[in-house]
Coordinates of C-alpha atoms in Angstrom, one line a residue:
Chain A
V401 CA 219.2 -54.7 118.0
D402 CA 221.7 -53.4 115.6
A403 CA 221.7 -54.2 111.8
A404 CA 224.6 -56.9 112.1
T405 CA 222.7 -58.8 114.7
Q406 CA 219.4 -58.5 112.8
R407 CA 221.0 -59.8 109.7
A408 CA 222.5 -62.6 111.8
R409 CA 219.1 -63.5 113.3
A410 CA 217.4 -63.5 109.9
D411 CA 220.3 -65.9 108.7
T412 CA 219.8 -68.1 111.8
L413 CA 215.9 -68.1 111.2
R414 CA 216.5 -69.2 107.7
Q415 CA 218.8 -71.9 108.4
L416 CA 216.5 -73.3 110.8
H417 CA 214.2 -74.2 107.8
H418 CA 216.9 -76.5 106.7
G419 CA 218.0 -78.4 109.7
A420 CA 217.6 -82.1 110.6
G421 CA 214.3 -81.6 112.4
A422 CA 211.5 -79.1 111.7
L423 CA 211.5 -75.8 113.1
L424 CA 208.9 -75.6 115.8
L425 CA 207.2 -72.4 116.7
V426 CA 205.0 -71.8 119.7
N427 CA 203.3 -68.7 118.8
A428 CA 203.4 -65.9 121.3
W429 CA 201.0 -62.8 121.9
D430 CA 202.9 -60.5 124.2
V431 CA 206.3 -60.0 125.9
A432 CA 205.6 -62.3 128.8
S433 CA 204.6 -65.2 126.6
A434 CA 207.5 -64.6 124.0
L435 CA 209.9 -64.9 127.0
V436 CA 208.4 -68.1 128.4
V437 CA 208.5 -69.7 124.7
E438 CA 212.1 -68.6 124.5
R439 CA 212.9 -70.0 128.1
A440 CA 211.4 -73.3 127.0
G441 CA 214.3 -73.6 124.6
F442 CA 212.9 -72.9 121.3
P443 CA 215.5 -71.4 118.7
A444 CA 212.9 -68.8 117.4
V445 CA 209.6 -67.3 118.2
A446 CA 206.7 -66.4 116.2
T447 CA 203.8 -64.2 116.9
S448 CA 200.2 -65.2 116.1
S449 CA 198.2 -62.1 114.6
S450 CA 194.9 -63.5 115.9
A451 CA 196.5 -63.9 119.3
V452 CA 198.2 -60.3 119.4
A453 CA 194.9 -58.8 118.2
S454 CA 192.7 -60.4 120.8
A455 CA 195.0 -59.4 123.6
L456 CA 194.7 -55.8 122.5
G457 CA 190.9 -56.2 121.8
Y458 CA 190.7 -56.5 118.0
P459 CA 188.9 -59.4 116.2
D460 CA 191.0 -61.4 113.8
G461 CA 191.5 -60.2 110.4
E462 CA 193.3 -56.8 110.0
R463 CA 191.1 -55.0 112.4
I464 CA 194.0 -54.1 114.5
G465 CA 195.8 -52.0 111.9
A466 CA 199.6 -51.9 111.2
G467 CA 200.3 -49.4 113.8
E468 CA 199.2 -51.5 116.8
M469 CA 200.5 -54.8 115.4
L470 CA 204.1 -53.3 114.7
A471 CA 203.9 -51.7 118.1
A472 CA 203.4 -55.2 119.5
V473 CA 206.2 -56.7 117.5
G474 CA 208.4 -54.0 118.6
R475 CA 207.7 -54.7 122.2
I476 CA 208.5 -58.3 121.9
A477 CA 211.6 -58.5 119.4
P478 CA 214.1 -56.4 121.2
R479 CA 213.4 -58.6 124.5
L480 CA 214.5 -61.7 122.7
R481 CA 217.8 -63.4 122.2
V482 CA 216.3 -65.5 119.4
P483 CA 215.0 -64.4 116.2
L484 CA 211.2 -63.2 115.9
T485 CA 208.9 -63.9 113.1
A486 CA 205.8 -61.9 112.9
D487 CA 202.4 -62.7 111.4
M488 CA 201.6 -59.6 109.4
E489 CA 198.5 -61.0 108.0
A490 CA 198.0 -59.8 104.5
G491 CA 200.2 -57.0 104.9
Y492 CA 197.7 -54.3 106.0
E493 CA 198.6 -52.0 103.1
R494 CA 196.8 -52.7 99.7
D495 CA 199.1 -50.8 97.4
T496 CA 202.6 -52.2 96.8
D497 CA 204.4 -48.8 97.9
G498 CA 202.6 -49.0 101.3
L499 CA 203.6 -52.6 101.6
A500 CA 207.2 -51.8 100.9
T501 CA 207.1 -49.1 103.6
L502 CA 205.7 -51.6 105.9
V503 CA 208.7 -53.9 105.4
G504 CA 210.7 -51.3 106.6
R505 CA 208.6 -50.5 109.6
L506 CA 208.7 -54.3 110.4
I507 CA 212.4 -54.3 110.1
D508 CA 212.5 -51.3 112.5
A509 CA 210.5 -53.1 115.1
G510 CA 213.2 -55.9 115.1
A511 CA 211.5 -58.8 113.4
V512 CA 213.5 -61.0 111.1
G513 CA 210.7 -62.9 109.4
L514 CA 207.2 -62.5 108.5
N515 CA 204.1 -64.5 107.5
L516 CA 202.2 -62.9 104.4
E517 CA 198.9 -64.4 103.4
D518 CA 197.1 -64.0 100.1
G519 CA 193.5 -63.9 101.8
L520 CA 190.1 -62.9 100.4
D521 CA 189.7 -60.0 98.1
P522 CA 186.8 -58.1 100.0
G523 CA 185.4 -57.0 96.5
T524 CA 185.0 -60.5 95.1
G525 CA 185.0 -62.7 98.1
Q526 CA 187.4 -64.8 96.2
L527 CA 191.1 -65.3 96.9
V528 CA 193.3 -62.4 95.9
P529 CA 194.2 -62.9 92.3
L530 CA 197.3 -64.8 91.9
A531 CA 199.2 -62.2 89.9
E532 CA 198.5 -59.7 92.7
A533 CA 199.5 -62.1 95.3
V534 CA 202.6 -62.9 93.7
E535 CA 203.5 -59.2 93.1
R536 CA 203.0 -58.7 96.8
V537 CA 205.5 -61.4 97.7
R538 CA 208.0 -59.9 95.3
V539 CA 207.6 -56.7 96.9
V540 CA 208.3 -57.7 100.3
R541 CA 211.3 -59.8 99.2
E542 CA 212.8 -56.8 97.3
A543 CA 212.1 -54.3 100.2
A544 CA 213.7 -56.6 102.6
D545 CA 216.7 -57.2 100.5
A546 CA 216.9 -53.5 99.6
A547 CA 216.9 -52.7 103.4
G548 CA 219.7 -55.1 104.0
I549 CA 217.9 -57.5 106.3
P550 CA 217.1 -60.7 104.5
L551 CA 213.7 -61.2 106.3
V552 CA 212.5 -64.8 106.2
L553 CA 209.2 -64.8 104.2
N554 CA 206.6 -67.2 105.0
A555 CA 204.0 -66.9 102.2
R556 CA 200.7 -68.4 103.2
T557 CA 197.8 -69.3 101.0
D558 CA 194.4 -69.3 102.4
V559 CA 192.9 -71.8 99.9
F560 CA 192.3 -74.6 102.4
L561 CA 190.9 -72.2 105.1
E562 CA 188.5 -70.0 103.0
M563 CA 186.7 -72.9 101.3
T564 CA 186.6 -70.9 98.1
H565 CA 187.5 -74.3 96.3
D566 CA 186.1 -77.7 96.4
R567 CA 188.2 -80.6 97.7
D568 CA 189.4 -81.6 94.2
T569 CA 190.6 -78.3 93.0
A570 CA 191.9 -76.8 96.3
L571 CA 195.1 -78.9 96.2
D572 CA 195.9 -77.8 92.7
E573 CA 195.2 -74.2 93.4
A574 CA 197.4 -74.5 96.7
I575 CA 200.3 -76.0 94.6
T576 CA 200.0 -73.4 92.0
R577 CA 199.8 -70.4 94.3
L578 CA 202.7 -71.7 96.6
G579 CA 204.8 -72.4 93.7
A580 CA 204.4 -68.9 92.5
Y581 CA 205.1 -67.5 95.8
R582 CA 208.2 -69.7 96.1
D583 CA 209.6 -68.5 92.7
A584 CA 208.7 -65.0 93.7
G585 CA 211.2 -65.0 96.7
A586 CA 209.5 -66.7 99.5
D587 CA 211.6 -68.7 101.9
C588 CA 208.9 -71.0 103.3
L589 CA 205.3 -71.9 102.1
F590 CA 202.3 -72.1 104.3
P591 CA 199.3 -73.8 103.3
I592 CA 197.1 -73.2 106.5
G593 CA 194.5 -75.6 106.9
A594 CA 196.4 -78.5 105.2
R595 CA 196.4 -81.2 107.9
D596 CA 195.7 -84.6 106.5
P597 CA 198.9 -86.6 105.9
A598 CA 198.0 -87.3 102.2
T599 CA 197.6 -83.6 101.4
I600 CA 200.7 -82.6 103.2
A601 CA 202.7 -85.3 101.4
V602 CA 201.5 -84.0 98.1
L603 CA 202.6 -80.5 98.8
V604 CA 206.0 -81.4 100.1
R605 CA 206.5 -83.4 97.0
E606 CA 205.3 -81.1 94.3
L607 CA 206.8 -77.9 95.9
S608 CA 210.1 -79.4 96.7
F609 CA 210.5 -76.5 99.4
P610 CA 210.2 -75.7 103.0
I611 CA 206.6 -76.1 104.0
N612 CA 204.9 -74.6 107.2
I613 CA 202.1 -76.7 108.7
L614 CA 199.7 -75.3 111.3
A615 CA 199.6 -78.1 114.0
G616 CA 197.6 -78.8 117.0
P617 CA 195.1 -81.6 118.5
G618 CA 194.2 -83.9 115.6
A619 CA 197.1 -83.1 113.6
P620 CA 199.9 -85.4 112.7
S621 CA 202.6 -85.5 115.5
I622 CA 206.0 -83.6 114.9
R623 CA 207.6 -86.9 114.2
E624 CA 205.0 -88.0 111.5
L625 CA 205.4 -84.2 109.9
E626 CA 209.2 -84.5 110.0
T627 CA 209.0 -88.0 108.3
M628 CA 206.9 -86.4 105.5
G629 CA 209.6 -83.6 105.1
V630 CA 207.8 -80.7 106.7
A631 CA 210.2 -77.9 107.6
R632 CA 208.1 -75.8 109.8
V633 CA 205.4 -76.5 112.4
S634 CA 203.5 -73.6 114.1
L635 CA 200.5 -73.6 116.5
G636 CA 198.8 -70.2 115.5
G637 CA 196.6 -68.7 118.1
G638 CA 196.3 -72.2 120.0
P639 CA 198.5 -71.6 122.7
Q640 CA 196.9 -68.1 123.7
R641 CA 193.5 -69.9 123.6
A642 CA 194.7 -72.8 125.8
A643 CA 196.1 -70.3 128.0
L644 CA 192.8 -68.3 128.3
A645 CA 191.1 -71.8 128.9
T646 CA 193.4 -72.1 132.1
L647 CA 192.0 -68.7 133.1
A648 CA 188.4 -69.7 132.5
R649 CA 189.0 -72.8 134.6
I650 CA 190.3 -70.6 137.3
G651 CA 187.4 -68.6 137.2
A652 CA 184.9 -71.3 137.3
E653 CA 186.5 -73.2 140.2
L654 CA 186.6 -69.9 142.1
R655 CA 183.0 -69.1 141.7
E656 CA 181.7 -72.8 141.9
A657 CA 184.1 -74.6 144.6
G658 CA 185.7 -71.2 146.1
T659 CA 189.0 -73.1 145.8
Y660 CA 192.5 -72.4 143.9
Q661 CA 193.6 -75.8 142.6
S662 CA 193.5 -74.5 138.9
L663 CA 196.2 -72.0 139.8
Q664 CA 198.5 -74.6 141.1
G665 CA 201.8 -75.1 139.0
G666 CA 201.9 -71.5 137.8
L667 CA 205.2 -69.7 137.5
S668 CA 206.0 -67.9 140.7
H669 CA 206.1 -64.2 140.9
Q670 CA 209.8 -64.1 141.3
E671 CA 210.3 -66.5 138.4
L672 CA 208.3 -64.4 135.8
D673 CA 209.7 -61.1 137.3
D674 CA 213.2 -62.4 137.0
L675 CA 212.5 -63.4 133.3
V676 CA 211.1 -60.1 132.3
A677 CA 213.9 -58.2 134.2
A678 CA 216.5 -60.2 132.5
S679 CA 215.1 -58.9 129.1
W680 CA 214.6 -55.5 130.4
R681 CA 217.7 -53.4 129.6
D682 CA 216.3 -49.8 128.9
G683 CA 214.1 -47.6 130.9
P684 CA 210.3 -47.2 130.7
T685 CA 209.2 -46.0 127.3
G686 CA 205.7 -45.1 128.1
Chain B
V153 CA 181.5 -45.0 128.6
D154 CA 179.6 -41.9 129.3
A155 CA 179.8 -40.3 132.8
A156 CA 176.3 -41.6 134.0
T157 CA 177.3 -45.1 133.2
Q158 CA 180.7 -44.9 134.7
R159 CA 179.0 -43.4 138.0
A160 CA 176.7 -46.4 137.9
R161 CA 179.5 -48.7 137.5
A162 CA 181.5 -47.2 140.4
D163 CA 178.1 -47.4 142.7
T164 CA 177.8 -51.0 141.6
L165 CA 181.4 -52.0 142.4
R166 CA 181.1 -50.2 145.7
Q167 CA 177.8 -52.1 146.5
L168 CA 179.6 -55.6 145.7
H169 CA 181.8 -55.0 148.7
H170 CA 178.6 -55.0 150.9
G171 CA 176.9 -58.0 149.5
A172 CA 176.0 -61.4 151.0
G173 CA 179.2 -63.1 149.7
A174 CA 182.7 -61.7 149.1
L175 CA 183.4 -59.9 145.7
L176 CA 185.6 -62.2 143.8
L177 CA 188.1 -60.9 141.5
V178 CA 190.1 -62.9 138.9
N179 CA 192.8 -60.4 137.9
A180 CA 193.2 -59.8 134.1
W181 CA 196.1 -58.5 132.2
D182 CA 194.8 -57.7 128.7
V183 CA 191.5 -57.3 126.7
A184 CA 191.3 -61.1 126.0
S185 CA 191.8 -62.2 129.6
A186 CA 189.5 -59.5 130.9
L187 CA 186.7 -60.7 128.5
V188 CA 187.2 -64.3 129.6
V189 CA 186.7 -63.3 133.3
E190 CA 183.5 -61.4 132.3
R191 CA 182.3 -64.2 130.4
A192 CA 182.8 -66.6 133.5
G193 CA 180.1 -64.5 135.2
F194 CA 182.2 -62.4 137.5
P195 CA 180.2 -59.0 138.4
A196 CA 183.5 -57.1 138.1
V197 CA 187.1 -57.2 136.7
A198 CA 190.3 -56.0 138.1
T199 CA 193.7 -55.7 136.6
S200 CA 196.9 -57.0 138.0
S201 CA 199.7 -54.4 137.8
S202 CA 202.4 -56.9 137.8
A203 CA 200.7 -59.0 135.1
V204 CA 199.9 -55.8 132.9
A205 CA 203.5 -54.9 133.2
S206 CA 205.0 -58.4 132.5
A207 CA 202.6 -58.7 129.4
L208 CA 204.1 -55.3 128.0
G209 CA 207.6 -56.3 128.9
Y210 CA 208.2 -54.5 132.4
P211 CA 209.2 -56.1 135.6
D212 CA 206.9 -55.3 138.7
G213 CA 207.3 -52.2 140.7
E214 CA 206.1 -49.1 138.5
R215 CA 208.7 -49.7 135.9
I216 CA 206.1 -49.5 133.4
G217 CA 205.0 -45.9 134.1
A218 CA 201.7 -44.4 134.3
G219 CA 201.4 -43.8 130.5
E220 CA 201.4 -47.4 129.3
M221 CA 199.6 -48.8 132.6
L222 CA 196.7 -46.1 131.7
A223 CA 196.8 -47.3 128.0
A224 CA 196.2 -50.9 129.2
V225 CA 193.4 -49.9 131.4
G226 CA 192.0 -47.7 128.5
R227 CA 192.0 -50.7 126.1
I228 CA 190.2 -52.9 128.7
A229 CA 187.6 -51.0 130.3
P230 CA 185.4 -49.8 127.3
R231 CA 185.1 -53.4 126.3
L232 CA 183.4 -54.5 129.4
R233 CA 179.8 -54.3 130.8
V234 CA 180.8 -54.9 134.3
P235 CA 183.0 -52.3 136.4
L236 CA 186.9 -52.5 136.1
T237 CA 189.1 -51.7 139.0
A238 CA 192.8 -50.8 138.1
D239 CA 195.7 -51.8 140.2
M240 CA 197.9 -48.6 140.0
E241 CA 200.6 -49.5 142.2
A242 CA 201.8 -46.6 144.6
G243 CA 200.2 -44.0 142.1
Y244 CA 203.3 -43.4 139.8
E245 CA 203.4 -39.9 140.8
R246 CA 205.3 -38.7 143.7
D247 CA 203.7 -35.2 144.3
T248 CA 200.1 -35.0 145.3
D249 CA 199.3 -32.5 142.3
G250 CA 200.4 -35.4 139.8
L251 CA 198.6 -37.8 141.7
A252 CA 195.2 -35.8 141.4
T253 CA 195.9 -35.6 137.6
L254 CA 196.6 -39.4 137.6
V255 CA 193.1 -39.8 139.0
G256 CA 191.5 -37.8 136.3
R257 CA 193.4 -39.9 133.6
L258 CA 192.3 -43.0 135.2
I259 CA 188.7 -41.9 135.1
D260 CA 189.2 -40.9 131.4
A261 CA 190.6 -44.5 130.8
G262 CA 187.1 -45.9 132.1
A263 CA 188.2 -47.5 135.4
V264 CA 185.7 -47.2 138.3
G265 CA 188.0 -48.4 141.1
L266 CA 191.7 -48.3 142.0
N267 CA 194.2 -50.2 144.1
L268 CA 196.6 -47.8 145.8
E269 CA 199.6 -49.1 147.8
D270 CA 201.9 -47.5 150.3
G271 CA 204.9 -49.4 149.5
L272 CA 208.5 -48.7 150.3
D273 CA 210.1 -45.2 150.3
P274 CA 213.1 -45.8 148.0
G275 CA 215.2 -43.4 150.2
T276 CA 214.7 -45.2 153.5
G277 CA 213.8 -48.7 152.5
Q278 CA 211.0 -48.4 154.9
L279 CA 207.4 -48.1 154.3
V280 CA 206.4 -44.6 153.1
P281 CA 205.6 -42.6 156.3
L282 CA 202.1 -42.9 157.4
A283 CA 201.2 -39.3 157.2
E284 CA 202.3 -39.2 153.6
A285 CA 200.3 -42.3 152.8
V286 CA 197.1 -41.1 154.4
E287 CA 197.5 -37.8 152.5
R288 CA 197.7 -39.8 149.1
V289 CA 194.6 -41.7 150.0
R290 CA 192.8 -38.4 150.8
V291 CA 194.0 -36.8 147.4
V292 CA 192.7 -39.7 145.4
R293 CA 189.4 -39.8 147.3
E294 CA 189.0 -35.8 146.9
A295 CA 190.1 -35.9 143.1
A296 CA 187.7 -38.8 142.2
D297 CA 184.8 -37.0 144.1
A298 CA 185.7 -33.6 142.6
A299 CA 185.5 -35.3 139.1
G300 CA 182.1 -36.6 139.9
I301 CA 183.1 -40.3 139.5
P302 CA 183.1 -42.0 142.9
L303 CA 186.0 -44.3 142.2
V304 CA 186.0 -47.4 144.6
L305 CA 189.4 -46.8 146.6
N306 CA 191.2 -50.1 147.7
A307 CA 193.9 -49.0 150.0
R308 CA 196.7 -51.4 150.3
T309 CA 199.5 -51.6 153.0
D310 CA 202.5 -53.6 152.0
V311 CA 203.5 -54.1 155.7
F312 CA 203.1 -57.9 155.4
L313 CA 204.7 -58.0 152.0
E314 CA 207.8 -56.1 152.7
M315 CA 209.2 -57.6 156.0
T316 CA 209.9 -54.3 157.3
H317 CA 208.4 -55.3 160.6
D318 CA 208.7 -58.5 162.6
R319 CA 205.7 -60.6 163.4
D320 CA 204.5 -59.2 166.5
T321 CA 204.6 -55.6 165.3
A322 CA 203.5 -56.0 161.7
L323 CA 199.9 -56.8 162.7
D324 CA 199.6 -53.7 164.8
E325 CA 201.2 -51.6 162.1
A326 CA 198.7 -52.9 159.5
I327 CA 195.8 -52.0 161.6
T328 CA 197.1 -48.5 162.4
R329 CA 197.8 -48.0 158.7
L330 CA 194.6 -49.5 157.3
G331 CA 192.4 -47.7 159.9
A332 CA 194.0 -44.4 158.8
Y333 CA 193.4 -45.2 155.2
R334 CA 189.8 -46.0 156.0
D335 CA 189.3 -42.7 157.9
A336 CA 190.9 -40.9 154.8
G337 CA 188.3 -42.1 152.4
A338 CA 189.2 -45.6 151.2
D339 CA 186.3 -48.1 150.3
C340 CA 188.3 -51.3 150.9
L341 CA 191.4 -52.1 152.8
F342 CA 193.9 -54.5 151.3
P343 CA 196.5 -56.2 153.7
I344 CA 198.4 -58.0 151.1
G345 CA 200.4 -60.9 152.4
A346 CA 197.9 -61.6 155.2
R347 CA 196.9 -65.2 154.7
D348 CA 196.6 -67.1 157.9
P349 CA 193.2 -67.1 159.3
A350 CA 194.2 -65.8 162.7
T351 CA 195.7 -62.6 161.3
I352 CA 192.6 -62.1 159.0
A353 CA 190.3 -62.6 161.7
V354 CA 192.0 -59.8 163.8
L355 CA 192.1 -57.5 160.7
V356 CA 188.4 -57.7 160.1
R357 CA 187.4 -57.5 163.7
E358 CA 189.7 -54.6 164.4
L359 CA 188.8 -52.5 161.2
S360 CA 185.1 -53.2 161.0
F361 CA 185.5 -52.5 157.2
P362 CA 185.6 -54.3 153.8
I363 CA 188.8 -56.2 153.9
N364 CA 190.6 -57.4 150.6
I365 CA 192.4 -60.7 150.7
L366 CA 194.9 -62.1 148.1
A367 CA 194.2 -65.6 147.7
G368 CA 195.7 -68.6 146.0
P369 CA 196.9 -72.1 146.7
G370 CA 197.3 -72.4 150.4
A371 CA 194.9 -69.7 151.4
P372 CA 191.7 -70.3 153.3
S373 CA 188.9 -71.1 150.8
I374 CA 186.3 -68.5 149.6
R375 CA 183.8 -70.1 152.1
E376 CA 186.2 -69.8 154.9
L377 CA 187.2 -66.1 154.1
E378 CA 183.4 -65.1 153.8
T379 CA 182.8 -66.8 157.2
M380 CA 185.6 -64.6 158.6
G381 CA 183.9 -61.6 157.1
V382 CA 186.1 -60.9 154.1
A383 CA 184.5 -58.5 151.6
R384 CA 186.8 -59.0 148.7
V385 CA 189.3 -61.7 147.4
S386 CA 191.4 -61.1 144.5
L387 CA 194.1 -63.5 142.8
G388 CA 196.9 -60.8 141.9
G389 CA 199.2 -62.1 139.1
G390 CA 198.5 -65.7 139.8
P391 CA 196.0 -66.2 136.9
Q392 CA 198.5 -64.8 134.3
R393 CA 201.3 -67.0 135.8
A394 CA 199.1 -70.0 135.5
A395 CA 198.2 -69.2 132.0
L396 CA 201.8 -68.9 131.1
A397 CA 202.5 -72.2 133.0
T398 CA 200.0 -73.8 130.4
L399 CA 202.1 -72.1 127.8
A400 CA 205.4 -73.6 129.1
R401 CA 203.6 -77.2 129.3
I402 CA 202.6 -76.7 125.5
G403 CA 206.1 -76.0 124.6
A404 CA 207.7 -78.6 126.7
E405 CA 205.3 -81.2 125.4
L406 CA 205.8 -80.0 121.8
R407 CA 209.8 -80.2 122.1
E408 CA 209.9 -83.6 124.1
A409 CA 207.1 -85.6 122.9
G410 CA 206.2 -83.7 119.5
T411 CA 202.5 -83.9 120.4
Y412 CA 199.6 -81.4 121.4
Q413 CA 197.6 -82.8 124.3
S414 CA 198.4 -79.5 126.4
L415 CA 196.4 -77.6 123.7
Q416 CA 193.3 -79.6 124.3
G417 CA 190.4 -77.9 125.9
G418 CA 191.3 -74.4 124.6
L419 CA 188.8 -71.9 123.5
S420 CA 188.1 -72.3 119.8
H421 CA 189.3 -69.6 117.3
Q422 CA 185.6 -68.7 116.8
E423 CA 184.6 -68.6 120.4
L424 CA 187.4 -66.1 121.2
D425 CA 186.7 -64.0 118.1
D426 CA 183.2 -63.8 118.8
L427 CA 183.9 -62.7 122.4
V428 CA 186.2 -60.0 121.3
A429 CA 184.1 -59.0 118.3
A430 CA 181.1 -58.6 120.5
S431 CA 182.9 -56.1 122.6
W432 CA 184.3 -54.3 119.5
R433 CA 182.2 -51.3 118.7
D434 CA 184.5 -48.8 117.2
G435 CA 187.2 -48.9 114.5
P436 CA 190.8 -49.5 114.9
T437 CA 192.6 -46.9 116.9
G438 CA 196.2 -47.7 116.1

């Protein structure tokens, strides 16, 4: 992917946050899953860090390390015709120089957007201090702009996820944090764990900015989220875990009944092979 | 995995070809899928080369190269408590010295069994000559025994797959080839594409040796295959392609209805994370 194409993809991804409907992201975990999502007609693809990590054998939470995560992104991005945004957890690198370097590596891998979460400070068990989290958003913004690729930055706060606050203060803390990330250069704000309509409505109203909601069974429908003004909806690790449940069903049926009904309706070998081959322009790299 | 454990796993895998029922293999493509198969209670796990390749972005047919295939095997094998057998296509290396070296690398990756196919000679478009294919089986057998890890060798003929023979001569050719692979040191014989009961029955009777059948929708049930004397049943790339069809359904529902029913029944985040974490003993390697 040359720089002009990559810039154009970043612009496309950014515009998708300001369209008539929400940007819908079915998170992928490897090349085949990303190609299936692209073929389904989505205008962009996102990775799920937990899904990429589990596919490669790592528990969630930055155990995978930047190198393997970037390698996974680098396998996927060049195969797509649509923009790829990568879930980069809390950025892997603790110091801001390292984080700026990571942004360059992410651009080299072909991504045009990223998720960056605040997460817990391992020292205190509390969320990373606001000033530090804001500084990290700013560093990513500046590093991307300096590199000439306007990465779409989805800044996530884990306040609803980590239960570091009670119900009454969590929403205020989320608004404070996300507003600060917005002002530091984020393109979209991600209050992961915010799921009830009342909370989502307050966040959209108070932040006046594109909001990403993590959806799945029990969440408001896309139509309801769009009516509330949500700009982006993603599914996180849910698609991979549903795919793995299909695998578990295939196994249970094989052992218990000795039959193959759960394999019905799969892609054909030819269909998957054609999909991968069409994306495969260069020789083996391994 | 130390050498004694690896030897014991190879012995276990070999014995599973001589049990009361058939050895059932639900083929995996990455660490998460292999762990889900192991958790489902299967006594061994197999990779599918086409599935591993598509996950990493390569079309089927050795485009992935030995390095990336072995890296995938090396990610999976150390995470399992049960034996892993790896689909190594036609062995990647054309000369026998290279093939012997590959066997050592496969052992280093932690596998205790492999599929080796004869496949097409790119020069002639016909199956690799029998003498050459037999020599390759012998080289793998000797390299594994010399290394002190008695790899379980599943020798595959592509005669039913590649349509190089008409119906009348294909069965004879398969018996000739598989008999020769048996005599050269294979542990199991894999007539991929043999699916109708009459053909399978002849193969079992004529070869008097463990036979692997690739099953799936339309194939005889496990009970029927066991009654015919089939020792091993695998599913190839079918489980991955069914899992990817689940992903396609999730995407279609999200775009068309804006709902999340197809995500129902997935593994929970905690469930998958616990499964991966339990297999994760060492630090990040990337």
